[in-house]
Coordinates of C-alpha atoms and ligand atoms in Angstrom, one line a residue:
C298 CA 96.3 138.9 31.4
R299 CA 97.4 142.3 30.0
P300 CA 99.5 144.1 32.6
P301 CA 98.3 147.6 33.5
G302 CA 100.0 150.6 32.1
R303 CA 101.7 148.9 29.1
P304 CA 103.1 151.8 26.9
R305 CA 101.5 152.2 23.5
L306 CA 103.5 151.6 20.4
S307 CA 103.7 155.2 19.6
Q308 CA 105.2 156.0 23.0
V309 CA 107.6 153.0 22.7
R310 CA 108.6 154.2 19.3
L311 CA 110.2 157.3 20.8
S312 CA 112.0 155.6 23.7
S313 CA 115.4 154.0 23.7
T314 CA 116.0 150.2 23.0
G315 CA 115.7 149.5 26.8
A316 CA 116.0 145.8 27.2
A317 CA 117.4 145.4 23.8
A318 CA 120.4 147.6 24.8
Q319 CA 120.9 145.8 27.9
R320 CA 120.9 142.3 26.7
A321 CA 124.2 140.7 25.7
P322 CA 124.0 139.5 22.1
G323 CA 124.6 135.8 21.4
G324 CA 122.5 134.5 24.4
E325 CA 124.3 131.6 26.0
E326 CA 127.3 132.3 23.8
A327 CA 127.6 135.8 25.3
D328 CA 130.5 134.8 27.5
S329 CA 132.5 133.6 24.4
K330 CA 135.1 136.3 24.5
V331 CA 138.9 136.5 24.1
G332 CA 139.8 139.2 26.4
T333 CA 137.6 142.1 25.3
R334 CA 137.1 140.7 21.8
K335 CA 134.2 138.5 21.0
K336 CA 135.1 135.1 19.6
T337 CA 134.9 134.5 15.9
F338 CA 132.8 131.7 14.6
P339 CA 135.8 129.4 13.7
E340 CA 137.2 130.0 17.2
V341 CA 133.9 129.0 18.8
Q342 CA 133.7 125.9 16.5
A343 CA 137.3 124.8 17.2
E344 CA 136.9 125.2 21.0
R345 CA 133.6 123.3 21.1
L346 CA 134.8 120.5 18.9
E347 CA 137.8 120.0 21.1
Q348 CA 135.6 120.1 24.2
A349 CA 133.3 117.4 22.6
Q350 CA 136.3 115.0 22.1
R351 CA 136.8 115.0 25.8
T352 CA 133.2 114.3 26.5
V353 CA 131.3 111.0 27.0
L354 CA 127.6 110.1 26.9
I355 CA 126.5 107.6 29.5
N356 CA 123.0 106.0 29.7
C357 CA 122.4 105.6 33.5
P358 CA 119.5 104.8 35.9
A359 CA 117.4 107.7 36.8
K360 CA 117.8 107.1 40.5
I361 CA 121.5 107.2 40.9
S362 CA 123.7 108.9 43.6
E363 CA 125.3 111.8 41.6
K364 CA 128.1 112.0 44.1
K365 CA 129.0 108.2 43.7
F366 CA 128.6 108.5 40.0
L367 CA 131.1 111.4 39.7
K368 CA 133.5 109.8 42.2
Y369 CA 133.5 106.6 40.1
L370 CA 134.2 108.5 37.0
S371 CA 136.8 110.7 38.4
H372 CA 139.1 107.7 38.8
H373 CA 139.8 108.2 35.1
G374 CA 140.6 111.9 35.5
K375 CA 139.3 115.3 36.4
I376 CA 135.8 116.1 35.4
N377 CA 135.2 119.6 34.0
S378 CA 131.5 119.5 33.9
H379 CA 128.5 117.2 33.8
Y380 CA 124.7 117.2 33.4
F381 CA 121.9 114.8 33.0
Y382 CA 119.0 114.8 30.5
E383 CA 116.2 112.6 29.5
S384 CA 115.5 111.0 26.2
Y385 CA 114.3 107.4 26.0
G386 CA 116.0 107.0 29.4
T387 CA 118.4 109.0 31.5
Y388 CA 121.8 110.2 30.1
A389 CA 124.7 111.9 31.6
V390 CA 127.0 114.1 29.5
V391 CA 130.5 114.1 31.2
E392 CA 133.3 116.4 30.0
F393 CA 136.7 115.3 31.2
S394 CA 139.5 117.9 31.4
E395 CA 141.9 115.5 29.5
K396 CA 141.2 113.4 26.4
D397 CA 143.3 110.5 28.0
S398 CA 140.6 110.0 30.6
I399 CA 138.4 108.5 27.9
A400 CA 140.9 105.8 27.0
S401 CA 141.3 105.0 30.7
L402 CA 137.5 104.6 31.0
Q403 CA 137.3 102.6 27.8
D404 CA 139.9 100.3 29.3
V405 CA 137.6 99.2 32.1
T406 CA 134.4 99.1 29.9
R407 CA 133.1 95.7 29.0
T408 CA 131.5 94.7 25.6
P409 CA 127.8 93.8 26.2
G410 CA 126.9 90.2 26.8
V411 CA 123.8 89.9 24.7
E412 CA 122.1 86.5 24.7
E413 CA 120.1 86.1 21.5
E414 CA 121.6 88.8 19.5
C415 CA 125.2 89.7 18.6
A416 CA 126.9 93.1 19.3
V417 CA 128.8 94.7 16.6
P418 CA 132.1 95.4 18.2
F419 CA 132.4 99.1 17.5
K420 CA 133.7 100.9 20.6
S421 CA 132.5 104.6 21.0
R422 CA 132.1 107.1 23.7
L423 CA 128.5 106.1 24.3
F424 CA 128.2 103.9 27.3
T425 CA 125.7 102.3 29.6
L426 CA 126.1 102.3 33.3
T427 CA 124.1 99.9 35.5
L428 CA 123.8 99.4 39.2
K429 CA 125.4 96.3 40.7
N430 CA 122.5 96.0 43.3
P431 CA 119.5 98.0 41.9
S432 CA 117.2 97.1 44.7
T433 CA 119.5 98.5 47.4
Q434 CA 121.4 101.2 45.4
A435 CA 118.3 103.0 44.1
A436 CA 115.8 102.4 46.8
D437 CA 116.1 105.7 48.8
Q438 CA 117.5 107.7 45.8
A439 CA 115.7 110.7 44.3
P440 CA 115.9 110.9 40.5
V441 CA 118.7 113.1 39.3
H442 CA 118.0 116.6 38.1
C443 CA 117.5 116.6 34.3
H444 CA 118.2 119.6 32.0
K445 CA 115.4 120.5 29.6
Q446 CA 116.1 119.6 25.9
S447 CA 112.7 120.8 24.4
T448 CA 110.6 123.9 24.2
I449 CA 107.5 124.5 26.3
L450 CA 104.0 124.0 24.8
V451 CA 102.7 126.9 22.8
S452 CA 99.8 127.2 25.1
D453 CA 102.2 127.6 28.1
L454 CA 104.3 130.1 26.1
V455 CA 101.3 132.2 25.3
Q456 CA 100.5 132.4 29.0
K457 CA 104.1 133.3 29.8
L458 CA 104.1 136.1 27.2
C459 CA 101.0 137.6 28.7
S460 CA 102.9 138.4 31.9
A461 CA 105.6 140.3 30.1
D462 CA 105.4 144.1 30.4
S463 CA 105.8 145.0 26.7
V464 CA 105.8 143.5 23.2
S465 CA 109.5 143.9 23.3
N466 CA 109.9 141.8 26.4
Q467 CA 107.5 139.3 25.0
L468 CA 110.0 138.7 22.1
Y469 CA 112.8 138.3 24.6
T470 CA 110.8 135.9 26.7
L471 CA 110.0 133.8 23.7
M472 CA 113.8 133.8 22.7
D473 CA 114.8 132.8 26.3
E474 CA 112.3 129.8 26.2
Y475 CA 113.3 128.6 22.7
Q476 CA 116.9 129.2 22.2
L477 CA 119.4 126.4 22.4
T478 CA 120.8 126.0 25.9
E479 CA 124.5 125.7 26.6
E480 CA 123.9 121.9 27.5
N481 CA 122.0 121.3 24.2
T482 CA 124.8 123.0 22.2
K483 CA 127.4 120.8 23.8
L484 CA 125.3 117.7 23.1
R485 CA 125.2 118.8 19.4
F486 CA 129.0 119.1 19.2
L487 CA 129.3 115.7 21.0
V488 CA 127.1 114.0 18.4
C489 CA 129.3 115.4 15.6
S490 CA 132.3 114.2 17.3
L491 CA 130.8 110.7 17.6
I492 CA 130.0 110.6 13.9
Q493 CA 133.5 112.0 13.2
E494 CA 134.9 108.9 15.0
I495 CA 133.0 106.6 12.5
A496 CA 134.1 108.6 9.5
C497 CA 137.7 108.7 10.7
A498 CA 137.8 104.9 10.1
Y499 CA 138.1 105.7 6.5
F500 CA 139.4 109.4 6.5
P501 CA 141.6 109.7 9.7
E502 CA 142.0 113.5 9.1
C503 CA 138.4 114.4 8.6
T504 CA 136.2 116.5 10.9
V505 CA 132.5 116.7 11.4
K506 CA 131.2 120.1 12.2
P507 CA 127.7 121.3 12.9
F508 CA 126.3 124.1 10.7
G509 CA 122.9 125.6 10.2
S510 CA 120.7 126.5 13.1
S511 CA 122.6 124.5 15.7
V512 CA 125.5 127.0 15.5
N513 CA 124.2 130.2 13.6
T514 CA 122.6 131.6 16.9
F515 CA 119.0 131.1 15.5
G516 CA 118.7 127.5 16.7
K517 CA 115.6 126.4 18.6
L518 CA 115.5 123.5 21.1
G519 CA 114.5 120.5 19.0
C520 CA 115.8 121.8 15.7
D521 CA 117.6 119.3 13.4
L522 CA 121.4 118.9 13.5
D523 CA 123.1 119.6 10.2
M524 CA 126.5 118.2 10.0
F525 CA 129.4 118.8 7.6
L526 CA 131.9 116.1 6.9
D527 CA 134.9 118.1 6.2
L528 CA 137.5 116.4 4.1
D529 CA 139.4 119.5 2.9
E530 CA 142.3 119.0 5.2
I531 CA 143.0 115.7 3.4
G532 CA 142.8 117.3 0.0
R533 CA 145.1 120.2 1.0
S534 CA 148.4 119.5 -0.6
P535 CA 151.6 120.8 0.9
T536 CA 153.4 123.4 -1.3
R537 CA 155.5 121.6 -3.8
A538 CA 159.1 121.3 -2.8
K539 CA 161.2 123.6 -4.8
T540 CA 164.4 121.6 -4.4
G541 CA 165.1 118.0 -5.6
P542 CA 164.5 116.4 -8.9
F543 CA 161.1 114.7 -8.1
Y544 CA 157.5 115.3 -7.2
M545 CA 155.5 112.8 -5.1
E546 CA 151.6 112.5 -5.2
Y547 CA 149.2 110.1 -3.9
Q548 CA 147.5 107.7 -6.3
M549 CA 143.9 108.2 -5.9
K550 CA 140.7 106.8 -7.3
R551 CA 139.2 109.3 -9.9
V552 CA 135.5 110.0 -10.5
P553 CA 133.9 112.2 -13.1
S554 CA 132.8 115.0 -10.7
Q555 CA 132.9 116.4 -7.2
R556 CA 129.2 115.5 -6.8
I557 CA 129.8 111.8 -7.6
A558 CA 132.8 111.8 -5.2
S559 CA 130.5 113.3 -2.4
Q560 CA 127.8 110.7 -3.2
R561 CA 130.2 107.8 -3.0
I562 CA 131.7 109.0 0.2
L563 CA 128.3 109.7 1.9
S564 CA 127.0 106.4 0.7
V565 CA 129.8 104.4 2.4
I566 CA 129.8 106.6 5.6
G567 CA 126.0 106.2 5.7
D568 CA 126.4 102.4 5.6
C569 CA 128.9 102.7 8.4
I570 CA 126.5 104.9 10.5
D571 CA 123.8 102.3 9.8
N572 CA 125.7 99.3 10.5
F573 CA 128.1 100.3 13.3
G574 CA 127.0 103.6 14.7
P575 CA 125.6 103.1 18.3
G576 CA 122.2 104.8 18.7
C577 CA 121.9 105.7 15.1
V578 CA 118.6 104.6 13.6
G579 CA 116.5 105.2 10.5
V580 CA 119.4 105.8 8.2
Q581 CA 118.4 107.1 4.8
K582 CA 120.7 108.0 2.0
I583 CA 119.3 110.9 0.0
L584 CA 122.1 111.1 -2.6
N585 CA 120.2 112.6 -5.5
A586 CA 119.3 115.8 -3.8
R587 CA 120.9 119.1 -4.9
C588 CA 123.1 118.7 -1.8
P589 CA 123.5 114.8 -1.3
L590 CA 122.9 113.9 2.3
V591 CA 122.6 111.0 4.8
R592 CA 119.6 111.5 7.3
F593 CA 119.3 109.5 10.5
S594 CA 118.0 109.8 14.0
H595 CA 120.4 109.8 16.9
Q596 CA 118.3 108.0 19.5
P597 CA 120.2 108.8 22.8
T598 CA 119.9 112.6 22.0
G599 CA 116.7 112.6 20.0
F600 CA 118.4 114.7 17.3
Q601 CA 117.4 114.3 13.6
C602 CA 120.7 114.5 11.8
D603 CA 121.5 115.5 8.3
L604 CA 125.1 114.7 7.2
T605 CA 126.5 116.4 4.2
T606 CA 130.0 116.9 2.6
N607 CA 131.4 119.4 0.2
N608 CA 129.0 121.9 1.6
R609 CA 131.4 124.7 2.4
V610 CA 129.1 127.4 1.2
A611 CA 126.5 126.4 3.8
M612 CA 129.3 126.6 6.4
R613 CA 130.0 130.2 5.3
S614 CA 126.3 131.1 5.4
S615 CA 126.1 129.8 8.9
E616 CA 129.0 132.0 10.0
L617 CA 127.3 135.0 8.3
L618 CA 124.1 134.4 10.3
Y619 CA 126.2 133.9 13.4
I620 CA 127.6 137.3 12.8
Y621 CA 124.2 138.9 12.2
G622 CA 122.8 137.1 15.3
S623 CA 125.6 138.4 17.5
L624 CA 125.6 142.0 16.4
D625 CA 122.4 143.2 18.0
S626 CA 120.1 141.3 20.4
R627 CA 117.0 142.6 18.5
V628 CA 118.1 140.4 15.5
R629 CA 117.7 137.1 17.2
A630 CA 114.6 138.1 19.2
L631 CA 112.8 139.1 16.0
V632 CA 113.9 136.0 14.1
F633 CA 112.9 133.6 16.9
S634 CA 109.5 135.2 17.2
V635 CA 108.9 135.2 13.4
R636 CA 110.0 131.6 13.1
C637 CA 107.7 130.6 16.1
W638 CA 104.8 132.5 14.6
A639 CA 105.3 130.8 11.2
R640 CA 105.5 127.4 12.8
V641 CA 102.3 127.9 14.8
H642 CA 100.4 128.9 11.7
G643 CA 101.7 126.1 9.5
I644 CA 103.7 128.6 7.3
T645 CA 106.8 126.5 7.9
S646 CA 106.6 122.7 8.2
T647 CA 108.9 119.9 9.3
I648 CA 107.9 118.0 6.1
P649 CA 109.7 119.2 2.9
G650 CA 107.4 120.8 0.3
P651 CA 106.2 124.1 -1.0
W652 CA 106.5 125.8 2.4
I653 CA 108.6 128.8 3.4
T654 CA 111.6 127.5 5.3
N655 CA 113.2 128.9 8.5
F656 CA 116.2 129.8 6.6
S657 CA 114.2 131.9 4.1
L658 CA 112.3 133.5 7.0
T659 CA 115.6 134.4 8.6
M660 CA 116.8 136.0 5.3
M661 CA 113.6 138.0 5.1
A662 CA 114.0 139.2 8.7
L663 CA 117.6 140.2 8.1
F664 CA 116.7 142.0 4.9
F665 CA 113.9 143.9 6.8
L666 CA 116.5 145.0 9.4
Q667 CA 118.9 146.1 6.8
K668 CA 116.1 148.3 5.4
R669 CA 115.4 150.2 8.6
T670 CA 116.6 153.9 8.9
P671 CA 119.3 153.8 10.1
P672 CA 120.0 150.2 9.3
I673 CA 120.2 147.8 12.2
I674 CA 122.6 145.4 10.5
P675 CA 125.0 146.0 7.6
T676 CA 124.6 144.4 4.1
L677 CA 126.8 141.6 3.0
D678 CA 128.7 143.9 0.7
Q679 CA 129.5 146.2 3.6
L680 CA 130.8 143.2 5.5
K681 CA 132.9 142.2 2.5
D682 CA 134.3 145.8 2.4
L683 CA 135.5 145.3 6.1
A684 CA 137.3 141.9 5.3
D685 CA 141.0 141.4 5.7
A686 CA 143.2 139.1 3.6
E687 CA 142.6 136.1 5.9
D688 CA 138.8 136.6 5.6
K689 CA 139.0 135.9 1.9
H690 CA 137.0 132.9 0.9
V691 CA 136.2 131.8 -2.6
V692 CA 134.4 128.4 -2.7
E693 CA 134.0 126.8 -6.1
G694 CA 134.1 130.2 -7.8
H695 CA 131.6 131.8 -5.3
D696 CA 132.8 134.8 -3.4
C697 CA 132.1 134.1 0.2
T698 CA 134.3 136.9 1.7
F699 CA 133.2 138.9 4.7
A700 CA 134.8 140.1 7.9
S701 CA 134.8 137.4 10.6
N702 CA 135.9 139.8 13.4
L703 CA 132.7 141.1 15.2
N704 CA 134.6 143.9 16.7
K705 CA 135.3 145.5 13.3
I706 CA 131.6 146.1 12.7
K707 CA 130.3 149.5 14.0
P708 CA 127.2 149.1 16.2
T709 CA 124.1 150.6 14.8
E710 CA 122.6 153.9 15.9
N711 CA 119.1 152.7 15.4
T712 CA 117.2 152.5 18.7
E713 CA 113.8 151.3 17.6
T714 CA 112.2 148.8 19.9
L715 CA 111.0 145.4 19.0
D716 CA 107.4 146.5 19.6
V717 CA 107.9 148.7 16.5
L718 CA 110.0 146.2 14.6
L719 CA 107.6 143.3 15.0
S720 CA 104.7 145.4 13.8
D721 CA 106.6 146.9 10.9
F722 CA 107.9 143.6 9.8
F723 CA 104.4 142.3 9.3
E724 CA 103.4 145.6 7.6
Y725 CA 106.5 145.5 5.4
F726 CA 106.0 141.9 4.1
G727 CA 102.2 142.3 4.1
N728 CA 102.8 144.9 1.3
F729 CA 106.0 143.7 -0.3
A730 CA 106.0 143.6 -4.1
F731 CA 106.7 139.9 -4.3
K732 CA 105.5 139.9 -7.9
K733 CA 108.1 142.2 -9.1
N734 CA 111.0 142.1 -6.5
S735 CA 113.5 139.8 -5.0
I736 CA 115.1 139.9 -1.6
N737 CA 118.9 140.4 -1.5
I738 CA 120.9 140.6 1.8
R739 CA 124.1 141.2 -0.1
K740 CA 122.8 144.5 -1.4
G741 CA 120.2 145.3 1.3
K742 CA 118.0 146.4 -1.6
E743 CA 115.0 144.9 -3.5
Q744 CA 116.0 143.9 -7.0
N745 CA 114.0 142.9 -10.1
K746 CA 113.2 139.1 -10.0
P747 CA 115.4 137.3 -12.6
E748 CA 112.7 134.6 -12.9
P749 CA 109.1 134.3 -12.0
S750 CA 109.2 132.1 -8.8
P751 CA 106.5 133.5 -6.4
L752 CA 109.1 134.1 -3.7
Y753 CA 112.6 135.0 -4.8
I754 CA 115.4 135.3 -2.1
Q755 CA 118.8 135.4 -3.6
N756 CA 121.4 133.1 -2.2
P757 CA 123.9 135.5 -0.8
F758 CA 126.9 133.4 -2.0
E759 CA 125.6 131.2 -4.9
Q760 CA 124.1 134.3 -6.4
A761 CA 122.3 132.6 -9.3
L762 CA 120.2 130.5 -6.9
N763 CA 116.9 131.3 -5.2
I764 CA 116.8 129.8 -1.7
S765 CA 113.0 129.8 -1.7
K766 CA 112.5 128.3 -5.2
N767 CA 110.4 125.6 -3.6
V768 CA 107.6 128.1 -2.3
N769 CA 104.5 128.1 -4.4
Q770 CA 102.0 130.9 -4.8
S771 CA 99.4 129.7 -2.4
Q772 CA 102.0 129.3 0.4
L773 CA 103.3 132.9 -0.3
D774 CA 99.7 134.1 -0.2
R775 CA 99.0 132.6 3.1
F776 CA 102.2 134.3 4.5
V777 CA 101.1 137.7 3.2
A778 CA 97.6 137.3 4.5
L779 CA 98.7 136.3 7.9
A780 CA 101.3 139.1 7.9
R781 CA 98.6 141.6 7.1
E782 CA 96.3 140.2 9.8
C783 CA 99.0 140.4 12.4
A784 CA 100.0 144.0 11.4
W785 CA 96.4 145.0 11.8
I786 CA 96.0 143.3 15.2
L787 CA 99.2 145.0 16.5
Q788 CA 98.1 148.4 15.1
Q789 CA 94.6 148.0 16.5
E790 CA 96.0 147.2 20.0
D791 CA 98.3 150.2 19.8
K792 CA 95.3 152.5 18.9
D793 CA 92.9 150.9 21.4
N794 CA 95.0 150.0 24.4
S795 CA 92.4 150.4 27.0
S796 CA 89.5 148.7 25.2
L797 CA 91.0 145.3 25.1
S798 CA 89.9 143.0 27.9
N799 CA 92.5 142.1 30.4
S800 CA 91.8 138.5 30.1
Q801 CA 92.7 138.5 26.3
P802 CA 96.2 137.5 25.0
W803 CA 97.8 140.5 23.6
G804 CA 100.8 141.5 21.5
L805 CA 102.9 138.6 20.4
A806 CA 100.8 136.2 22.4
A807 CA 97.7 137.3 20.4
L808 CA 99.5 136.6 17.1
L809 CA 100.1 133.0 18.1
L810 CA 96.4 132.1 18.6
P811 CA 94.9 129.8 16.0
S812 CA 92.1 132.4 15.5
V813 CA 94.6 134.6 13.7
A814 CA 94.7 132.1 10.8
S815 CA 90.9 131.7 10.7
N816 CA 90.3 135.4 10.8
C817 CA 92.6 135.7 7.8
V818 CA 90.1 133.8 5.7
K819 CA 87.4 136.3 7.0
G820 CA 89.8 139.2 6.4
K821 CA 87.9 140.5 3.4
K822 CA 84.6 140.5 5.3
R823 CA 86.2 142.5 8.0
K824 CA 87.4 145.2 5.6
R825 CA 83.8 145.5 4.3
V826 CA 82.4 145.7 7.8
Q827 CA 85.0 148.4 8.6
A828 CA 84.1 150.3 5.5
S829 CA 80.3 150.2 6.3
E830 CA 81.1 151.2 9.9
R831 CA 83.0 154.2 8.7
I832 CA 80.2 155.3 6.3
K833 CA 77.6 154.8 9.2
S834 CA 79.6 157.0 11.6
L835 CA 80.2 159.6 8.9
L836 CA 76.4 159.7 8.2
D837 CA 75.8 159.9 12.0
S838 CA 78.1 162.9 12.3
L839 CA 76.4 164.6 9.4
K840 CA 73.1 164.1 11.0
I841 CA 74.4 165.6 14.3
N842 CA 75.9 168.6 12.3
N843 CA 72.7 169.1 10.5
A844 CA 70.6 169.0 13.6
N845 CA 73.0 171.5 15.2
S846 CA 72.8 173.9 12.3
L847 CA 69.0 173.6 12.4
V848 CA 69.1 174.6 16.1
N849 CA 71.5 177.3 15.4
N850 CA 69.4 178.6 12.6
G851 CA 66.3 178.8 14.9
G852 CA 64.8 175.7 13.3
K853 CA 64.6 177.3 9.9
Ligands
CTP13 N1 121.1 126.3 3.3 C1 121.4 127.1 2.2 N2 120.5 127.1 1.1 C2 119.3 126.5 1.2 C3 118.9 125.8 2.4 C4 119.9 125.7 3.4 O1 122.5 127.5 2.1 N3 118.4 126.6 0.2 C5 122.1 126.2 4.3 C6 122.0 127.4 5.3 O2 123.2 127.7 5.9 C7 121.1 126.8 6.5 C8 121.7 125.3 6.5 O3 121.9 125.0 5.1 O4 121.2 127.3 7.8 C9 120.8 124.2 7.0 O5 119.5 124.2 6.4 P1 118.2 124.0 7.1 O6 118.4 122.9 8.1 O7 117.1 123.9 6.2 O8 118.0 125.4 8.0 P2 118.4 125.8 9.4 O9 119.0 127.3 9.2 O10 119.2 124.9 10.0 O11 117.1 126.0 10.1 P3 116.2 124.9 10.9 O12 116.1 125.2 12.3 O13 114.8 124.9 10.2 O14 116.9 123.5 10.6
MG14 MG1 118.8 122.8 10.2

């Protein structure tokens, strides 16, 4: 399925970024601009959280008249947007233009009359809509159009990639297929806002915000939903009055540490989610983790949710990744492809363990892009140098300062294509001195490892921490072996463009085949074969030269 006339790597290397240059950074977020300025991460968050508060989620029959449905709901106010999706039934996400519309809708909504069970009377923005006369109302109705909420199968992806016209465009195709859609992003903010309503019963001023891959521009359809219960507004005291003879302060329960406070809060909120949260199932309290959390599934959306609190550093690292992902379209395309490649070959896993995580892989890709000449993205220290007074953030003694305003960051002059970057990424990490060096995106330079973990990626903010401390030697070895194999495959293709059969997956598609991993095991054998083939051809050429010289010397 190789298209004819695909340029070789060496040719591509000299051309301009092409598709990369044309693509708007930030994918579906590309329209997020204030005038000519791109929105900052906090601006995007605030806007989407507000939008989510005007939104409801309705379980409805698949066969429903969309027109009648919208007419019925618009009795409660103007509808800004809506869409349908499927997850254990059909759901509609409806965004009203005013928050008051929701109260109006709730006023006419009944509590369910369940016969043998008892409903816990917690009213939320999650509803069920049924037809009064299903047999007549649904009979001639076609099912509503549902938006996709998951990625295509890898086998279908491989096929799709084969019809791209360059490795570069294969990476963009993969990103287009995998990235979060506008609808899915809205749904993630909606779930945060539904959980916020539960937490508000105890902490009326709290907010629940998404972080991690849901918002850092590297999220794939189906990724987990990391949520941050933000209680800082409550803790923020007004400045002490200078006049008057008294001070007033709240009496509050005291606990020995912030960690214990977080554990207690999450424990209670976890119980509330478990007992009252509509659609929330499988609630687990994982309070002894380094960062205590409550994990649950939100059934109506299918999201696996991790709720944490007192996790402001992670919020900053999400913003940092958002900045990197928005700066240059090649960043996201490379990260999506590397993450997909790693998942396909079992380098990353959904189960916690000694595997490399997506977050670590992202850091590795960012580091690699900082090391290009000229660099494609700035180092964290350079972003810190661009920071204003309002960008200053120190969280529990950790300096998390960097410029939030994307427009302050000068675009790179690097014009390398993704064809080159993908191949060089594998080459670079296939030969990285992991034994000696650590990866550090703050400096954009390898540094000596401070301790002997097999893979050491310095946490950019909590600088004494290694974000890949969990990775064991054999997992790192697998990564290195696969990276070498993939660098080899891409270089072979580049050298030998015409000899590959047209029916074979090529470029990125070839790297996603299961055979890549099995060839890795045979890697050593291949090197031996290559060496013996080289010696054989050397001998052959010597024989020919010898024969020629015999002829030239008249057979003497
Ligand atoms: N995080 C961190 N240090 C770690 C692990 C995670 O600071 N050792 C922060 C990062 O901001 C990360 C977020 O927590 O983005 C969420 O972690 P996780 O869900 O593991 O990673 P994601 O980036 O969300 O990627 P995935 O799509 O795999 O969920
Ligand atoms: Mg996550």
